[in-house]
Short mmCIF file of C-alpha atoms in Angstrom, two decimals:
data_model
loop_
_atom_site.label_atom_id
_atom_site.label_comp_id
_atom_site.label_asym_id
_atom_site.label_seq_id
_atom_site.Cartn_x
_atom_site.Cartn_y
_atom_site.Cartn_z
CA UNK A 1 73.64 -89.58 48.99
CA UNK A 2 70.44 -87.08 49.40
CA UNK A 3 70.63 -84.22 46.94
CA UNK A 4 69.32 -80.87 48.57
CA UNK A 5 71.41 -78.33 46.26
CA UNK A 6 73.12 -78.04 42.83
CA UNK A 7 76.74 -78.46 44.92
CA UNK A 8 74.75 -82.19 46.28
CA UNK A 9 74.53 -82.63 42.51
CA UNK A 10 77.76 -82.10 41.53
CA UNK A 11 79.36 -83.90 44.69
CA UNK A 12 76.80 -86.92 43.24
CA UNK A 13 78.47 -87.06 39.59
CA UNK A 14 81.66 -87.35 41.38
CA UNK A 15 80.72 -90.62 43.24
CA UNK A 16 78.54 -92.56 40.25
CA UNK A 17 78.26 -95.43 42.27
CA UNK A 18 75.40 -93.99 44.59
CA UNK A 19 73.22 -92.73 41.93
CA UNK A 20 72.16 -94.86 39.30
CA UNK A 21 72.56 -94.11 35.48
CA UNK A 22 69.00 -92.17 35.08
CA UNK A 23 69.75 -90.06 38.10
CA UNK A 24 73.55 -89.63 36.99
CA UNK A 25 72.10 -88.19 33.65
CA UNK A 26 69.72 -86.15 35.31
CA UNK A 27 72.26 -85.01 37.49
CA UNK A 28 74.35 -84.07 34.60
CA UNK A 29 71.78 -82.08 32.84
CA UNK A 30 70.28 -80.30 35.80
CA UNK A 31 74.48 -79.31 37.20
CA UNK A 32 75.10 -78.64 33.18
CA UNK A 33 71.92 -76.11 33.38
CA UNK A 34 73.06 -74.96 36.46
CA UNK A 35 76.44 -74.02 34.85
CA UNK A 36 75.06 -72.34 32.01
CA UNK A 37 72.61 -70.51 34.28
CA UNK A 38 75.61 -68.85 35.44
CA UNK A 39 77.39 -67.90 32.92
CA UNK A 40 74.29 -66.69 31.54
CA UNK A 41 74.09 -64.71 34.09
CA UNK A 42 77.47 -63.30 34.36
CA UNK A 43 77.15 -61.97 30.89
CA UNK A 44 74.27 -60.75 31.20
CA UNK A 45 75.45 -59.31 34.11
CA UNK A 46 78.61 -57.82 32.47
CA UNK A 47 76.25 -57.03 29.71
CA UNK A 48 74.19 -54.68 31.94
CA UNK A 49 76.99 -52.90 33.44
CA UNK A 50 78.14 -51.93 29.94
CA UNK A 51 74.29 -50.57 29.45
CA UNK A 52 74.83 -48.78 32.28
CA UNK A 53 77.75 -47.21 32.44
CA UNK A 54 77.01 -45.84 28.20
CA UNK A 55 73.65 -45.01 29.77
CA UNK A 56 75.35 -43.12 32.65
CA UNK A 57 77.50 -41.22 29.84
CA UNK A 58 74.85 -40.46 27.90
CA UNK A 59 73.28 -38.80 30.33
CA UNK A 60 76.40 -36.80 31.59
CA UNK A 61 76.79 -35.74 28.26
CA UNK A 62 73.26 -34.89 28.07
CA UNK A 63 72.82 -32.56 31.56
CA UNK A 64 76.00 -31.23 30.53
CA UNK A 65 74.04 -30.22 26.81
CA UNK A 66 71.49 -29.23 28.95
CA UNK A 67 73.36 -26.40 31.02
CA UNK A 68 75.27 -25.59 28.32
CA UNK A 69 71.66 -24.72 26.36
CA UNK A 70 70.10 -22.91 28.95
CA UNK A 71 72.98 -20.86 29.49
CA UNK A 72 73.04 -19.92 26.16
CA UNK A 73 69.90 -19.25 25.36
CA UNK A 74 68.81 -17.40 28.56
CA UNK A 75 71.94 -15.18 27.61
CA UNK A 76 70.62 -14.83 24.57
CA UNK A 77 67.17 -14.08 25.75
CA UNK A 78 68.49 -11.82 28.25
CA UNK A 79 70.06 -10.23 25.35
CA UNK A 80 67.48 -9.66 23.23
CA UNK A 81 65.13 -8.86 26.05
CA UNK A 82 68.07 -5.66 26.74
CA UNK A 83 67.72 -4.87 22.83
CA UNK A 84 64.00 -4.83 22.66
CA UNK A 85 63.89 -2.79 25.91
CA UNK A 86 65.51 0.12 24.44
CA UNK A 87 62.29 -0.03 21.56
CA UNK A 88 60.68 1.55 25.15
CA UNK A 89 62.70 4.95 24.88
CA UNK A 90 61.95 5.53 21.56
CA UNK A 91 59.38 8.72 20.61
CA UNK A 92 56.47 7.68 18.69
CA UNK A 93 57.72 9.19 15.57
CA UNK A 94 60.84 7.48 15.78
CA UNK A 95 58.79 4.19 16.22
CA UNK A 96 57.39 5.36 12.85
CA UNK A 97 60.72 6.22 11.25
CA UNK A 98 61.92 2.59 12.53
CA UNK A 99 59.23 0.97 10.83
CA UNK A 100 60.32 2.21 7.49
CA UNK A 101 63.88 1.39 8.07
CA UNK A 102 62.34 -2.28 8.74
CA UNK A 103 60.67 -1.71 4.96
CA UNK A 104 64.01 -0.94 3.49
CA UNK A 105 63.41 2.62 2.91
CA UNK A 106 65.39 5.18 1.91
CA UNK A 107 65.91 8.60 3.86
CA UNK A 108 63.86 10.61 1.00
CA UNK A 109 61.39 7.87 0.56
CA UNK A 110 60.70 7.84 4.67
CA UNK A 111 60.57 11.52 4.48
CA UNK A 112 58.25 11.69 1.87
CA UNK A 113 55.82 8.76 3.61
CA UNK A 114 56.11 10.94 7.13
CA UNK A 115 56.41 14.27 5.80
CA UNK A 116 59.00 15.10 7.39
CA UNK A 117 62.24 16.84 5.47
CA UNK A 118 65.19 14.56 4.60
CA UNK A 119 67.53 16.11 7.75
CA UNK A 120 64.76 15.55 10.00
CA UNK A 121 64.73 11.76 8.87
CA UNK A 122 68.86 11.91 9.15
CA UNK A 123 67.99 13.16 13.09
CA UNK A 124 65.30 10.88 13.93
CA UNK A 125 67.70 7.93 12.63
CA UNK A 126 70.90 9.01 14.31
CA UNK A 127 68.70 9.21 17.43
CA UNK A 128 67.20 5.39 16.74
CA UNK A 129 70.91 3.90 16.34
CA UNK A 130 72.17 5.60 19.76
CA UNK A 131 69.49 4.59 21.40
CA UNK A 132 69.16 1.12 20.73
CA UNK A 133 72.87 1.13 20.46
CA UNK A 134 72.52 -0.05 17.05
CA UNK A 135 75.53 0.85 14.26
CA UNK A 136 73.95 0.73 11.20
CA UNK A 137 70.42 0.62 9.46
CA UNK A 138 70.41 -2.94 8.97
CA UNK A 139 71.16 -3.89 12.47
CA UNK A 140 67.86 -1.18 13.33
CA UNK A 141 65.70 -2.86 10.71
CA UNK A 142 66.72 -5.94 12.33
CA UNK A 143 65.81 -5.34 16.16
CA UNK A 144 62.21 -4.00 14.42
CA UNK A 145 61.63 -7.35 13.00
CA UNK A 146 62.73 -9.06 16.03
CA UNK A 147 60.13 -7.10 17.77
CA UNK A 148 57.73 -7.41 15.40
CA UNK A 149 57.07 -3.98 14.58
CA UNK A 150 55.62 -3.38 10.95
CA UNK A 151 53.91 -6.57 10.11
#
């Protein structure tokens, strides 16, 4: 019997008598080989689609991060693009009197810095927290560092 393929082979271990006992071994090995070549391979095989299919989650779950991060953040940047905006409307003085609420200032002490009287100081803040929409000091101080004003 001629042996062209790894079937031939196994067809050959079936009927010893054509082959003698070198080739049988041979035979043996090279169809045992054969056989483990396979099942090699369909692990491996079974091993890759498990690589892929956790590397195809990972990655949904990563674009989905993705949107969910620039979403976010270019709300937020939107945001704080609106808040800083509103820095645009106010008068220079009130600039000034935003600076020292971003120092931690008291009314008297920013009135004494600016010379300005205490109500004034009262008018030009009242005017700073409508304006940037802001409801107390803190939150002013806040959008001043944020726009780095005073450093």
């Amino acid at each position: 019997m001629r042996i062209t393929s790894v079937a031939n082979a196994d067809q050959a271990l079936r009927a010893p008598y054509t082959c003698s006992q070198e080739q049988g071994g041979l035979l043996r090995a090279l169809v045992g080989s054969h056989q483990r070549a396979e099942e090699g391979s369909r692990v491996r095989s079974q091993s890759s689609l498990r690589r892929k299919a956790r590397r195809e989650a990972a990655m949904s779950a990563l674009t989905k991060a993705v949107k969910i991060l620039i979403v976010t953040t270019t709300g937020r940047r939107a945001a704080r693009a609106r808040r800083l905006a509103c820095l645009d409307e106010l008068t220079e003085r009130e600039g000034k009197v935003l600076v020292c609420l971003f120092r931690g200032m008291s009314n008297a002490e920013i009135a004494t810095t600016l010379f300005l009287s205490e109500t004034t100081v009262k008018g030009h803040i009242s005017r700073i927290l409508a304006k940037t929409q802001c409801t107390n000091r803190t939150q002013a101080g806040l959008l001043a560092y944020e726009a780095g004003l005073g450093r």
